[in-house]
PDB file of C-alpha atoms in Angstrom:
ATOM      1  CA  MET A  14      -0.074  -0.058  -0.168  1.00 47.00           C
ATOM      2  CA  ASP A  15       1.116   3.094  -0.964  1.00 62.00           C
ATOM      3  CA  GLN A  16      -0.804   5.932   1.401  1.00 78.00           C
ATOM      4  CA  LEU A  17      -1.216   4.564   5.215  1.00 91.00           C
ATOM      5  CA  GLU A  18      -3.505   7.854   5.726  1.00 92.00           C
ATOM      6  CA  TRP A  19      -4.836  10.754   4.405  1.00 93.00           C
ATOM      7  CA  GLU A  20      -5.055  14.120   6.311  1.00 92.00           C
ATOM      8  CA  GLY A  21      -4.313  12.351   9.237  1.00 93.00           C
ATOM      9  CA  ILE A  22      -7.039   9.547   9.046  1.00 95.00           C
ATOM     10  CA  PRO A  23      -6.157   6.210   8.190  1.00 95.00           C
ATOM     11  CA  ARG A  24      -6.658   5.133   4.948  1.00 95.00           C
ATOM     12  CA  GLU A  25      -8.689   2.306   5.111  1.00 94.00           C
ATOM     13  CA  LYS A  26     -11.171   3.849   6.495  1.00 95.00           C
ATOM     14  CA  ILE A  27     -12.038   6.210   3.443  1.00 96.00           C
ATOM     15  CA  PRO A  28     -14.725   4.814   1.105  1.00 96.00           C
ATOM     16  CA  TRP A  29     -11.967   6.250  -2.059  1.00 97.00           C
ATOM     17  CA  TYR A  30     -11.735   3.352  -5.322  1.00 97.00           C
ATOM     18  CA  PRO A  31     -12.610   3.245  -8.328  1.00 98.00           C
ATOM     19  CA  THR A  32     -15.949   1.232  -9.195  1.00 98.00           C
ATOM     20  CA  VAL A  33     -16.372  -0.280 -12.476  1.00 98.00           C
ATOM     21  CA  ASP A  34     -19.756  -0.328 -14.994  1.00 98.00           C
ATOM     22  CA  TYR A  35     -18.960  -3.504 -16.128  1.00 97.00           C
ATOM     23  CA  GLU A  36     -22.331  -2.350 -18.594  1.00 98.00           C
ATOM     24  CA  LYS A  37     -19.624   0.445 -20.192  1.00 98.00           C
ATOM     25  CA  CYS A  38     -16.805  -0.869 -19.846  1.00 98.00           C
ATOM     26  CA  ASP A  39     -15.070  -2.364 -23.304  1.00 97.00           C
ATOM     27  CA  GLY A  40     -12.280  -4.185 -21.623  1.00 97.00           C
ATOM     28  CA  CYS A  41      -9.377  -2.117 -23.611  1.00 98.00           C
ATOM     29  CA  LYS A  42      -7.028  -2.320 -20.646  1.00 98.00           C
ATOM     30  CA  THR A  43      -6.229   1.500 -20.376  1.00 98.00           C
ATOM     31  CA  CYS A  44      -7.095   1.191 -16.506  1.00 98.00           C
ATOM     32  CA  PHE A  45      -5.654  -1.477 -15.507  1.00 98.00           C
ATOM     33  CA  GLU A  46      -2.320  -0.542 -17.454  1.00 98.00           C
ATOM     34  CA  PHE A  47      -2.366   2.956 -16.179  1.00 98.00           C
ATOM     35  CA  CYS A  48      -2.606   2.675 -12.621  1.00 97.00           C
ATOM     36  CA  PRO A  49       1.124   2.675 -10.998  1.00 96.00           C
ATOM     37  CA  HIS A  50      -0.446   1.801  -7.487  1.00 95.00           C
ATOM     38  CA  ASN A  51      -1.495  -2.006  -8.690  1.00 96.00           C
ATOM     39  CA  THR A  52      -4.983  -1.190  -7.454  1.00 97.00           C
ATOM     40  CA  TYR A  53      -6.406  -3.156 -10.701  1.00 98.00           C
ATOM     41  CA  ASP A  54      -6.161  -7.617 -11.398  1.00 98.00           C
ATOM     42  CA  TRP A  55      -7.178  -8.067 -14.761  1.00 98.00           C
ATOM     43  CA  ASP A  56      -9.869 -10.705 -15.014  1.00 97.00           C
ATOM     44  CA  GLU A  57      -8.896 -12.227 -18.129  1.00 96.00           C
ATOM     45  CA  GLN A  58     -11.862 -14.918 -18.259  1.00 96.00           C
ATOM     46  CA  ASN A  59     -14.558 -11.984 -18.459  1.00 95.00           C
ATOM     47  CA  THR A  60     -12.037  -9.366 -19.889  1.00 96.00           C
ATOM     48  CA  ARG A  61     -12.707  -6.739 -17.705  1.00 97.00           C
ATOM     49  CA  PRO A  62     -10.596  -4.709 -14.720  1.00 98.00           C
ATOM     50  CA  VAL A  63     -11.120  -6.161 -11.088  1.00 98.00           C
ATOM     51  CA  ALA A  64     -10.326  -3.006  -8.256  1.00 97.00           C
ATOM     52  CA  ALA A  65      -8.591  -6.071  -6.385  1.00 98.00           C
ATOM     53  CA  ARG A  66      -6.521  -3.803  -4.367  1.00 97.00           C
ATOM     54  CA  PRO A  67      -9.190  -0.428  -3.519  1.00 97.00           C
ATOM     55  CA  TYR A  68      -6.931   0.862  -0.642  1.00 96.00           C
ATOM     56  CA  ASN A  69      -4.240   1.009  -2.579  1.00 96.00           C
ATOM     57  CA  CYS A  70      -5.985   4.055  -5.057  1.00 97.00           C
ATOM     58  CA  ILE A  71      -4.743   7.179  -3.697  1.00 96.00           C
ATOM     59  CA  VAL A  72      -7.215   9.912  -2.126  1.00 97.00           C
ATOM     60  CA  GLN A  73      -8.165  12.494  -4.574  1.00 96.00           C
ATOM     61  CA  CYS A  74      -6.865  10.310  -7.509  1.00 97.00           C
ATOM     62  CA  SER A  75      -9.264   9.740 -10.402  1.00 97.00           C
ATOM     63  CA  ASN A  76      -6.943   9.424 -13.293  1.00 98.00           C
ATOM     64  CA  CYS A  77      -7.759   5.993 -14.728  1.00 98.00           C
ATOM     65  CA  ALA A  78     -11.531   7.308 -14.751  1.00 98.00           C
ATOM     66  CA  GLY A  79     -10.219  10.309 -16.974  1.00 98.00           C
ATOM     67  CA  LEU A  80      -8.472   7.749 -18.982  1.00 98.00           C
ATOM     68  CA  CYS A  81     -11.317   5.464 -19.890  1.00 98.00           C
ATOM     69  CA  PRO A  82     -12.602   5.770 -23.143  1.00 98.00           C
ATOM     70  CA  SER A  83     -16.219   4.084 -22.015  1.00 98.00           C
ATOM     71  CA  GLN A  84     -16.367   6.535 -19.215  1.00 98.00           C
ATOM     72  CA  ALA A  85     -16.960   2.919 -17.043  1.00 98.00           C
ATOM     73  CA  ILE A  86     -14.976   4.089 -14.012  1.00 99.00           C
ATOM     74  CA  ALA A  87     -16.228   6.231 -10.969  1.00 98.00           C
ATOM     75  CA  PHE A  88     -15.379   7.324  -7.940  1.00 98.00           C
ATOM     76  CA  PRO A  89     -16.893   9.505  -5.101  1.00 97.00           C
ATOM     77  CA  PRO A  90     -17.540  12.816  -5.030  1.00 97.00           C
ATOM     78  CA  LEU A  91     -14.911  15.053  -3.543  1.00 95.00           C
ATOM     79  CA  SER A  92     -17.181  16.664  -1.521  1.00 96.00           C
ATOM     80  CA  MET A  93     -17.307  13.125   0.456  1.00 96.00           C
ATOM     81  CA  LEU A  94     -13.702  13.560   1.300  1.00 95.00           C
ATOM     82  CA  LYS A  95     -14.551  17.013   2.712  1.00 94.00           C
ATOM     83  CA  GLU A  96     -17.125  15.682   4.569  1.00 95.00           C
ATOM     84  CA  MET A  97     -15.361  13.011   5.943  1.00 94.00           C
ATOM     85  CA  LYS A  98     -12.421  15.049   6.759  1.00 92.00           C
ATOM     86  CA  ASP A  99     -14.532  17.301   8.864  1.00 93.00           C
ATOM     87  CA  ARG A 100     -16.394  14.748  10.619  1.00 93.00           C
ATOM     88  CA  TRP A 101     -12.927  13.247  12.130  1.00 92.00           C
ATOM     89  CA  HIS A 102     -10.979  16.519  12.625  1.00 90.00           C
ATOM     90  CA  GLY A 103     -14.247  18.454  13.946  1.00 83.00           C
ATOM     91  CA  ALA A 104     -15.716  20.765  11.199  1.00 67.00           C
ATOM     92  CA  ASP A 105     -14.261  24.486  11.956  1.00 57.00           C
TER      93      ASP A 105
END
C-alpha cells in the first residue's frame, strides 16, 4: 500500500476507490495498464478490470476514470472527502 493515511485519517477508513460499471466497460485495459499503484487486477475470463486492492488507490486520484474511453469508472464525489475530514477532525 502506498498511502497509509490521508489528512490524518487512516486510509482503510476512506471509501475512495474506483467502481467499474461493467455495462459500459469495453475491456480496453487502459485503467489496468495505467494505474501505478497496482489497484487493479485483470480478469482474463471476463476481460475486465477488478479493483482487487482498492485501498492502494491514492485518495483524490481519479486519473484512470479520466482516461477511460467508455467512461466506465466512477469515484465518490470530492465533497465526500471534505465531509469525512470535517467529521474526523471536527468542522471548523
